[in-house]
Short mmCIF file of C-alpha atoms in Angstrom, two decimals:
data_model
loop_
_atom_site.label_atom_id
_atom_site.label_comp_id
_atom_site.label_asym_id
_atom_site.label_seq_id
_atom_site.Cartn_x
_atom_site.Cartn_y
_atom_site.Cartn_z
CA MET A 296 -19.39 -2.73 -0.12
CA GLU A 297 -16.58 -0.60 1.27
CA GLU A 298 -13.59 -0.23 -1.04
CA LYS A 299 -10.07 0.06 0.40
CA TYR A 300 -7.06 1.52 -1.34
CA ASN A 301 -3.45 1.98 -0.34
CA LEU A 302 -1.61 3.42 -3.32
CA ARG A 303 2.18 3.19 -3.19
CA THR A 304 4.69 5.87 -4.04
CA ASN A 305 7.68 5.50 -6.32
CA ASP A 306 10.65 5.21 -3.99
CA ASN A 307 13.00 6.42 -6.72
CA ASN A 308 11.37 9.82 -6.69
CA TYR A 309 13.08 11.36 -3.69
CA ASN A 310 12.39 14.90 -2.55
CA LYS A 311 14.73 16.26 0.10
CA ASP A 312 11.94 18.46 1.52
CA ASP A 313 9.48 15.57 1.69
CA LYS A 314 11.22 12.70 3.47
CA LEU A 315 8.03 10.66 3.66
CA LYS A 316 7.42 11.11 -0.09
CA ARG A 317 3.89 12.26 0.65
CA LYS A 318 3.71 14.82 -2.17
CA GLU A 319 3.78 12.10 -4.78
CA LEU A 320 1.15 10.11 -2.92
CA ALA A 321 -1.00 13.25 -2.61
CA GLU A 322 -0.84 13.63 -6.38
CA LYS A 323 -1.92 10.02 -6.82
CA TYR A 324 -4.86 10.48 -4.47
CA VAL A 325 -5.91 13.71 -6.20
CA LYS A 326 -5.80 11.93 -9.54
CA PHE A 327 -7.83 9.08 -8.09
CA ILE A 328 -10.47 11.37 -6.57
CA THR A 329 -10.89 13.49 -9.67
CA SER A 330 -11.43 10.33 -11.72
CA LEU A 331 -14.40 9.21 -9.62
CA ASP A 332 -17.94 9.39 -10.88
CA SER A 333 -20.91 10.44 -8.74
CA HIS A 334 -20.99 11.28 -5.02
CA HIS A 335 -18.49 9.78 -2.58
CA VAL A 336 -17.41 10.26 1.03
CA ILE A 337 -13.79 9.15 1.40
CA ALA A 338 -11.94 8.55 4.66
CA LEU A 339 -8.19 9.09 4.92
CA ASP A 340 -7.89 6.76 7.88
CA SER A 341 -4.59 7.07 9.71
CA PRO A 342 -3.64 7.34 13.41
CA TRP A 343 -3.07 10.66 15.12
CA GLY A 344 0.42 12.01 14.55
CA THR A 345 1.02 10.36 11.16
CA GLY A 346 0.96 13.58 9.14
CA LYS A 347 -2.63 13.75 7.85
CA SER A 348 -2.77 17.56 8.03
CA THR A 349 0.44 17.98 6.04
CA PHE A 350 -0.90 15.49 3.53
CA ILE A 351 -4.15 17.47 3.17
CA ASN A 352 -2.06 20.59 2.51
CA TYR A 353 -0.17 18.76 -0.25
CA MET A 354 -3.47 17.73 -1.78
CA CYS A 355 -4.75 21.30 -1.67
CA GLU A 356 -1.59 22.47 -3.44
CA LYS A 357 -2.14 19.94 -6.20
CA LEU A 358 -5.85 20.76 -6.52
CA LYS A 359 -4.98 24.43 -6.82
CA VAL A 360 -2.45 23.71 -9.57
CA ASN A 361 -5.12 21.68 -11.37
CA ASN A 362 -7.64 24.57 -11.04
CA SER A 363 -9.97 22.13 -9.30
CA VAL A 364 -13.08 23.38 -7.53
CA PHE A 365 -12.39 22.58 -3.88
CA VAL A 366 -12.90 23.77 -0.31
CA SER A 367 -10.83 22.89 2.77
CA TYR A 368 -12.36 22.85 6.25
CA ASN A 369 -10.60 22.30 9.59
CA ALA A 370 -13.23 20.70 11.82
CA TRP A 371 -11.25 21.07 15.05
CA GLU A 372 -10.84 24.83 14.58
CA ASN A 373 -14.62 25.11 14.39
CA ASP A 374 -15.87 22.69 17.02
CA TYR A 375 -16.41 25.52 19.51
CA THR A 376 -19.57 26.32 17.54
CA LYS A 377 -22.89 24.68 18.31
CA GLU A 378 -23.98 24.22 14.71
CA PRO A 379 -21.53 22.23 12.51
CA LEU A 380 -23.67 22.77 9.42
CA ILE A 381 -23.58 26.55 9.70
CA SER A 382 -19.84 26.42 10.42
CA LEU A 383 -19.15 24.26 7.35
CA MET A 384 -21.35 26.38 5.08
CA ASN A 385 -19.69 29.53 6.37
CA ASP A 386 -16.27 28.22 5.29
CA ILE A 387 -17.65 27.07 1.95
CA PHE A 388 -19.28 30.44 1.35
CA HIS A 389 -16.17 32.48 2.20
CA GLN A 390 -13.84 30.28 0.16
CA PHE A 391 -16.25 30.49 -2.79
CA LYS A 392 -16.20 34.24 -2.34
CA ASP A 393 -12.39 34.45 -2.11
CA LYS A 394 -12.08 32.39 -5.28
CA LYS A 395 -14.64 34.63 -7.00
CA TYR A 396 -16.99 31.82 -7.90
CA ILE A 397 -20.37 32.77 -9.36
CA GLY A 398 -23.71 32.53 -7.57
CA ILE A 399 -22.42 33.86 -4.25
CA ASP A 400 -25.15 36.46 -3.72
CA LYS A 401 -27.87 33.87 -4.13
CA MET A 402 -26.01 31.46 -1.91
CA LYS A 403 -25.73 34.12 0.79
CA SER A 404 -29.50 34.53 0.83
CA SER A 405 -29.91 30.83 1.67
CA MET A 406 -28.00 31.08 4.97
CA ASN A 407 -31.20 31.79 6.89
CA LYS A 408 -32.63 28.49 5.68
CA ILE A 409 -29.46 26.70 6.68
CA SER A 410 -29.69 28.18 10.17
CA PHE A 411 -33.30 27.04 10.45
CA ILE A 412 -32.38 23.51 9.40
CA ALA A 413 -29.65 23.25 12.01
CA LYS A 414 -31.56 24.73 14.93
CA LYS A 415 -35.00 23.10 14.64
CA GLY A 416 -35.86 19.63 13.40
CA GLY A 417 -32.23 18.77 12.89
CA SER A 418 -31.47 18.69 16.61
CA ALA A 419 -34.04 16.02 17.35
CA ILE A 420 -33.21 13.98 14.29
CA LEU A 421 -29.46 14.01 14.87
CA LYS A 422 -29.46 13.31 18.60
CA GLY A 423 -31.52 10.15 18.27
CA GLY A 424 -30.65 9.41 14.70
CA ALA A 425 -27.33 7.67 15.18
CA LYS A 426 -28.86 4.71 16.97
CA LEU A 427 -31.79 4.47 14.57
CA PHE A 428 -29.39 4.82 11.67
CA LEU A 429 -27.93 1.36 12.18
CA GLY A 430 -31.19 -0.32 11.22
CA GLU A 431 -31.21 -4.02 12.03
CA ASN A 432 -27.80 -3.81 13.69
CA GLY A 433 -29.16 -1.37 16.22
CA THR A 434 -32.56 -2.85 17.08
CA ASN A 435 -31.69 -3.15 20.76
CA ASP A 436 -31.14 0.61 20.94
CA ILE A 437 -34.21 1.82 19.02
CA GLU A 438 -36.34 2.26 22.14
CA ASP A 439 -33.66 4.40 23.80
CA ALA A 440 -33.21 6.36 20.60
CA LEU A 441 -36.92 7.12 20.38
CA LYS A 442 -36.94 8.25 24.00
CA GLU A 443 -34.01 10.56 23.31
CA ALA A 444 -35.75 12.04 20.27
CA ALA A 445 -38.98 12.45 22.23
CA LYS A 446 -37.09 14.19 25.04
CA VAL A 447 -35.73 16.72 22.55
CA PHE A 448 -39.21 17.35 21.21
CA ILE A 449 -40.64 17.89 24.68
CA GLU A 450 -37.87 20.23 25.77
CA ASP A 451 -38.14 22.45 22.69
CA VAL A 452 -39.80 25.77 23.57
CA SER A 453 -41.50 26.06 20.21
CA ASP A 454 -45.32 26.15 20.29
CA ASP A 455 -45.51 24.03 17.20
CA ILE A 456 -42.46 21.75 17.18
CA PHE A 457 -43.96 19.21 14.81
CA LYS A 458 -44.68 21.91 12.28
CA ASP A 459 -41.08 23.07 12.63
CA VAL A 460 -39.79 19.57 11.94
CA GLU A 461 -41.96 19.29 8.86
CA ASP A 462 -40.80 22.70 7.71
CA SER A 463 -37.24 21.60 8.36
CA LYS A 464 -37.66 18.62 6.04
CA LYS A 465 -38.89 20.94 3.31
CA SER A 466 -36.02 23.34 3.96
CA ARG A 467 -33.54 20.49 3.77
CA GLN A 468 -34.81 19.55 0.34
CA GLN A 469 -34.73 23.19 -0.76
CA PHE A 470 -31.20 23.51 0.57
CA LYS A 471 -30.04 20.48 -1.41
CA GLU A 472 -31.67 21.76 -4.57
CA GLU A 473 -30.09 25.17 -4.19
CA LEU A 474 -26.68 23.73 -3.39
CA LYS A 475 -26.95 21.46 -6.40
CA LYS A 476 -27.84 24.44 -8.60
CA TYR A 477 -25.01 26.67 -7.32
CA THR A 478 -22.47 23.86 -7.55
CA LYS A 479 -23.50 23.10 -11.12
CA LYS A 480 -23.05 26.76 -12.13
CA ILE A 481 -19.59 26.92 -10.57
CA LEU A 482 -18.48 23.65 -12.16
CA GLU A 483 -19.72 24.76 -15.57
CA GLU A 484 -17.87 28.07 -15.20
CA LYS A 485 -14.62 26.26 -14.28
CA ASN A 486 -15.19 23.43 -16.77
CA LYS A 487 -14.97 20.84 -14.00
CA ASP A 488 -17.28 17.99 -13.08
CA LYS A 489 -17.01 17.88 -9.28
CA LEU A 490 -16.68 19.93 -6.11
CA ILE A 491 -14.16 18.43 -3.65
CA ILE A 492 -14.52 19.26 0.05
CA LEU A 493 -11.55 18.29 2.25
CA ILE A 494 -12.12 18.04 6.00
CA ASP A 495 -9.25 17.74 8.46
CA GLU A 496 -8.93 16.83 12.17
CA LEU A 497 -12.44 15.49 12.63
CA ASP A 498 -11.18 12.99 15.23
CA ARG A 499 -9.97 15.84 17.48
CA CYS A 500 -13.45 17.38 17.73
CA LYS A 501 -16.00 16.95 20.48
CA PRO A 502 -17.89 13.71 19.75
CA SER A 503 -21.21 15.54 19.44
CA PHE A 504 -19.76 17.96 16.87
CA ALA A 505 -18.16 15.17 14.83
CA ILE A 506 -21.34 13.08 14.81
CA GLU A 507 -23.57 15.96 13.79
CA LEU A 508 -21.18 17.05 11.05
CA LEU A 509 -21.10 13.54 9.59
CA GLU A 510 -24.88 13.28 9.78
CA ASN A 511 -25.26 16.57 7.94
CA ILE A 512 -22.79 15.49 5.27
CA LYS A 513 -24.72 12.28 4.70
CA HIS A 514 -28.21 13.77 4.63
CA LEU A 515 -27.63 17.19 3.07
CA PHE A 516 -24.62 16.79 0.78
CA ASP A 517 -25.44 13.51 -0.98
CA ILE A 518 -25.31 15.34 -4.29
CA GLU A 519 -23.91 13.67 -7.39
CA ASN A 520 -21.08 16.10 -8.13
CA ILE A 521 -19.79 16.60 -4.55
CA ILE A 522 -16.97 14.46 -3.10
CA PHE A 523 -15.87 14.65 0.54
CA PHE A 524 -12.34 13.70 1.56
CA ILE A 525 -12.15 13.44 5.36
CA ALA A 526 -8.88 12.93 7.27
CA VAL A 527 -9.67 10.97 10.40
CA ASP A 528 -8.42 8.38 12.84
CA ASN A 529 -11.41 6.04 12.67
CA LYS A 530 -10.33 4.07 15.73
CA GLN A 531 -10.10 7.20 17.87
CA LEU A 532 -13.35 8.61 16.49
CA ALA A 533 -15.13 5.33 17.21
CA GLU A 534 -14.00 5.52 20.85
CA SER A 535 -15.27 9.11 21.06
CA ILE A 536 -18.66 8.06 19.71
CA LYS A 537 -18.87 5.31 22.31
CA SER A 538 -18.43 7.96 25.00
CA ILE A 539 -21.84 9.30 23.97
CA TYR A 540 -23.77 6.12 23.11
CA GLY A 541 -22.04 3.66 25.42
CA ASN A 542 -19.42 0.93 25.04
CA GLY A 543 -22.02 -1.49 23.66
CA PHE A 544 -22.72 0.77 20.70
CA ASP A 545 -21.35 -0.53 17.37
CA ALA A 546 -19.41 2.62 16.50
CA ASN A 547 -17.38 0.99 13.71
CA THR A 548 -20.50 -0.07 11.81
CA TYR A 549 -21.94 3.39 12.37
CA LEU A 550 -18.86 5.07 10.86
CA HIS A 551 -18.74 2.73 7.88
CA ARG A 552 -22.21 3.93 6.89
CA PHE A 553 -20.68 7.32 6.17
CA PHE A 554 -17.51 6.33 4.30
CA ASP A 555 -17.81 4.36 1.08
CA ILE A 556 -14.06 4.47 0.26
CA GLU A 557 -11.17 4.18 2.72
CA LEU A 558 -7.64 5.37 1.93
CA HIS A 559 -4.51 5.13 4.09
CA LEU A 560 -1.09 6.66 4.55
CA PRO A 561 1.69 4.08 4.06
CA LYS A 562 4.19 3.66 6.89
CA ASN A 563 7.09 2.51 4.72
CA ASN A 564 8.97 5.84 4.84
CA ILE A 565 8.77 6.62 8.56
CA ASN A 566 12.08 4.85 9.22
CA GLU A 567 13.87 7.07 6.71
CA TYR A 568 12.25 10.11 8.28
CA PHE A 569 13.44 9.02 11.74
CA ILE A 570 17.03 8.68 10.54
CA THR A 571 16.88 12.11 8.91
CA GLN A 572 15.62 13.70 12.13
CA LEU A 573 18.35 11.99 14.15
CA ASP A 574 21.00 13.43 11.86
CA LYS A 575 19.39 16.86 11.95
CA LYS A 576 18.44 17.23 15.63
CA VAL A 577 20.27 14.63 17.73
CA TYR A 578 23.75 14.04 16.35
CA GLN A 579 26.18 16.92 16.14
CA ASP A 580 29.87 16.92 15.25
CA THR A 581 30.85 16.30 18.86
CA TYR A 582 28.51 13.36 19.33
CA ASP A 583 29.07 9.67 18.76
CA GLU A 584 26.27 8.34 16.63
CA ILE A 585 24.59 4.99 17.01
CA LYS A 586 26.73 2.73 14.84
CA ASN A 587 23.77 1.16 13.09
CA LYS A 588 21.08 3.82 13.03
CA ASN A 589 18.83 1.82 10.75
CA GLU A 590 18.79 -1.12 13.17
CA PHE A 591 17.98 1.21 16.05
CA THR A 592 15.19 3.08 14.24
CA VAL A 593 13.61 -0.11 12.94
CA ASP A 594 13.66 -1.67 16.41
CA ALA A 595 12.17 1.43 18.03
CA ILE A 596 9.39 1.80 15.45
CA LYS A 597 8.47 -1.88 15.71
CA ALA A 598 8.58 -1.93 19.50
CA PHE A 599 6.58 1.24 20.13
CA ASN A 600 4.77 2.03 16.87
CA LEU A 601 6.36 5.47 16.72
CA SER A 602 4.46 8.12 14.76
CA ILE A 603 5.83 11.20 13.04
CA ARG A 604 4.73 13.31 16.00
CA ASP A 605 6.49 10.94 18.42
CA ILE A 606 9.71 11.20 16.42
CA ASP A 607 9.51 14.99 16.16
CA ARG A 608 8.83 15.38 19.87
CA ILE A 609 11.65 13.09 20.97
CA CYS A 610 14.25 14.58 18.60
CA ASN A 611 13.23 18.16 19.41
CA GLU A 612 13.53 17.52 23.14
CA ILE A 613 16.98 15.98 22.77
CA PHE A 614 17.98 19.02 20.73
CA LEU A 615 16.74 21.26 23.56
CA LEU A 616 18.58 19.24 26.21
CA SER A 617 21.78 19.28 24.16
CA LYS A 618 21.70 23.08 24.01
CA LEU A 619 21.01 23.41 27.73
CA PHE A 620 23.47 20.83 29.04
CA HIS A 621 25.93 20.15 26.19
CA ILE A 622 25.24 16.46 26.53
CA LYS A 623 27.77 14.05 25.07
CA GLU A 624 25.68 10.87 25.29
CA PRO A 625 22.57 11.57 23.17
CA ASN A 626 21.86 7.86 22.75
CA ILE A 627 20.99 7.57 26.44
CA TYR A 628 18.49 10.43 26.14
CA LEU A 629 17.09 8.97 22.95
CA VAL A 630 16.38 5.62 24.62
CA LEU A 631 14.92 7.19 27.76
CA LEU A 632 12.62 9.62 25.93
CA ILE A 633 11.26 6.83 23.75
CA LEU A 634 10.43 4.90 26.92
CA LYS A 635 9.00 7.97 28.63
CA TYR A 636 6.47 8.69 25.88
CA LYS A 637 5.75 5.19 24.63
CA ASN A 638 6.27 2.87 27.61
CA TYR A 639 5.99 5.10 30.67
CA SER A 640 5.49 2.33 33.22
CA ASN A 641 8.90 0.85 32.40
CA TYR A 642 10.49 4.28 32.19
CA ASN A 643 9.15 5.20 35.62
CA TYR A 644 10.12 1.83 37.06
CA ILE A 645 13.74 2.30 36.03
CA LYS A 646 13.74 5.94 37.18
CA GLU A 647 12.44 5.07 40.64
CA ASN A 648 15.00 2.34 41.12
CA VAL A 649 18.12 3.65 39.42
CA HIS A 650 20.30 3.03 42.49
CA GLU A 651 19.12 -0.53 43.07
CA PHE A 652 18.38 -2.38 39.88
CA ILE A 653 20.59 -4.45 37.67
CA SER A 654 19.69 -5.19 34.04
CA SER A 655 18.44 -8.74 34.64
CA LYS A 656 15.85 -7.52 37.14
CA ILE A 657 14.61 -4.75 34.85
CA ALA A 658 14.55 -6.96 31.75
CA ILE A 659 11.56 -8.93 33.03
CA TYR A 660 9.42 -5.80 32.74
CA PHE A 661 10.05 -5.57 28.99
CA LYS A 662 7.78 -8.47 28.20
CA ASP A 663 5.05 -6.76 26.15
CA SER A 664 6.33 -8.35 22.95
CA THR A 665 9.40 -9.74 21.26
CA TYR A 666 10.03 -6.27 19.86
CA THR A 667 10.16 -4.59 23.28
CA LYS A 668 12.47 -7.32 24.58
CA ASN A 669 14.78 -6.80 21.62
CA PHE A 670 14.74 -3.07 22.19
CA PHE A 671 15.77 -3.56 25.81
CA TYR A 672 18.61 -6.00 25.15
CA ASN A 673 19.91 -4.28 22.00
CA HIS A 674 19.63 -0.66 23.07
CA VAL A 675 18.49 0.10 26.65
CA LYS A 676 21.02 -2.27 28.17
CA LYS A 677 23.72 -1.13 25.77
CA TYR A 678 23.51 2.58 26.54
CA CYS A 679 22.04 2.78 30.04
CA PHE A 680 23.95 0.02 31.86
CA THR A 681 27.55 -0.80 32.64
CA LYS A 682 29.27 -3.81 34.13
CA ASP A 683 29.44 -3.79 37.91
CA LYS A 684 33.03 -4.65 38.74
CA LYS A 685 32.21 -5.25 42.40
CA THR A 686 29.92 -8.20 41.69
CA GLY A 687 32.16 -9.92 39.20
CA PRO A 688 31.98 -10.70 35.48
CA ASN A 689 29.14 -13.25 35.73
CA ASN A 690 26.60 -10.83 37.09
CA SER A 691 24.40 -8.36 35.24
CA SER A 692 25.19 -4.74 34.59
CA VAL A 693 23.96 -1.86 36.70
CA ILE A 694 22.53 1.47 35.62
CA ASN A 695 25.39 3.82 34.79
CA LYS A 696 25.89 7.27 36.26
CA GLU A 697 25.23 9.00 32.88
CA THR A 698 21.75 7.48 32.81
CA ILE A 699 21.06 8.64 36.36
CA GLU A 700 22.08 12.15 35.34
CA ALA A 701 19.95 11.92 32.19
CA PHE A 702 16.88 11.01 34.27
CA ARG A 703 17.47 14.04 36.49
CA ARG A 704 17.81 16.44 33.57
CA ILE A 705 14.77 15.06 31.78
CA GLU A 706 12.57 15.28 34.86
CA GLU A 707 13.74 18.78 35.77
CA THR A 708 13.57 20.21 32.26
CA LEU A 709 10.74 18.56 30.32
#
């Protein structure tokens, strides 16, 4: 049964260099992980752009302070390789070496066996294995999976492929035994009871690389004193897996077979982070700030599910535009850039019709949800429209000239 945790931070512990209060949460997760018994594969499941990499770095800092035995591995930086297992073991080996752990010379001698595992039987097993792996849930795909595995066997140039696969099974077992032995020696030397391997940016990798890496972790690293902590956007990774096995493939069930614990990054501090970035990048002494920044940031986050990366990108681009054009109406640019990156169809619709449309005509396009409607009436209309004196007080506003100029600058510059 999959366990789910979402530990909360103490909001009273404020760190000016950590607006999202992730350092404290990282410490809590490290404490949680180091308290676990036996082997676990943990997912830090959070969407792209929510700060998973920074969070992994905070965890590494804490593990280092604790003198924990750990290795960090960036999957995306290595997905140009054809053999994920060799890539992972290479990073493990070099980090063991840099930290002067014992048993390195013996571990180095096992690399040939690792290479053999990855290049022979492993290829056939892993390419067809995902569909077979689902068991009863994947019975409709077993025939296709067997065909895929058979195709790999037939295409292999080896004269004795079946012997190679059998040898690979033996090598896999030998590899696990040797890894268990080396890990035990290191842990005894450091007076620790577990090796923690942190993997980042798995969801950015090629689907084939991500799948094979997960398969190797499951089948080769299921050792009692090894814990994997993998930062991933499970939703995105599931879509990538479907690109290989088809939309009918149950990618979510497949992924849950790998992760026995699921952790998350809380979203409760993103609003505070947004306000901080507005003060730092958008509003200068010469600018008029939004009167109620908190209302604006809350509305924008709710309407468009803004991530940390979204906020950084938008605020950085306004900062750039302000330096280039000395803009005096940053709120217009703020509204337009949010629309450009999070609701482009509406952004483009307004842009293409700036000389024709009045607010009532444009409002009907903000009908995705109550939140987007509120954002339009409370903020888009407020900053991007002005009353049209020619049509009288009872008619809607028209797009103001500052917004037209903002569109031009955005399109020409960004």
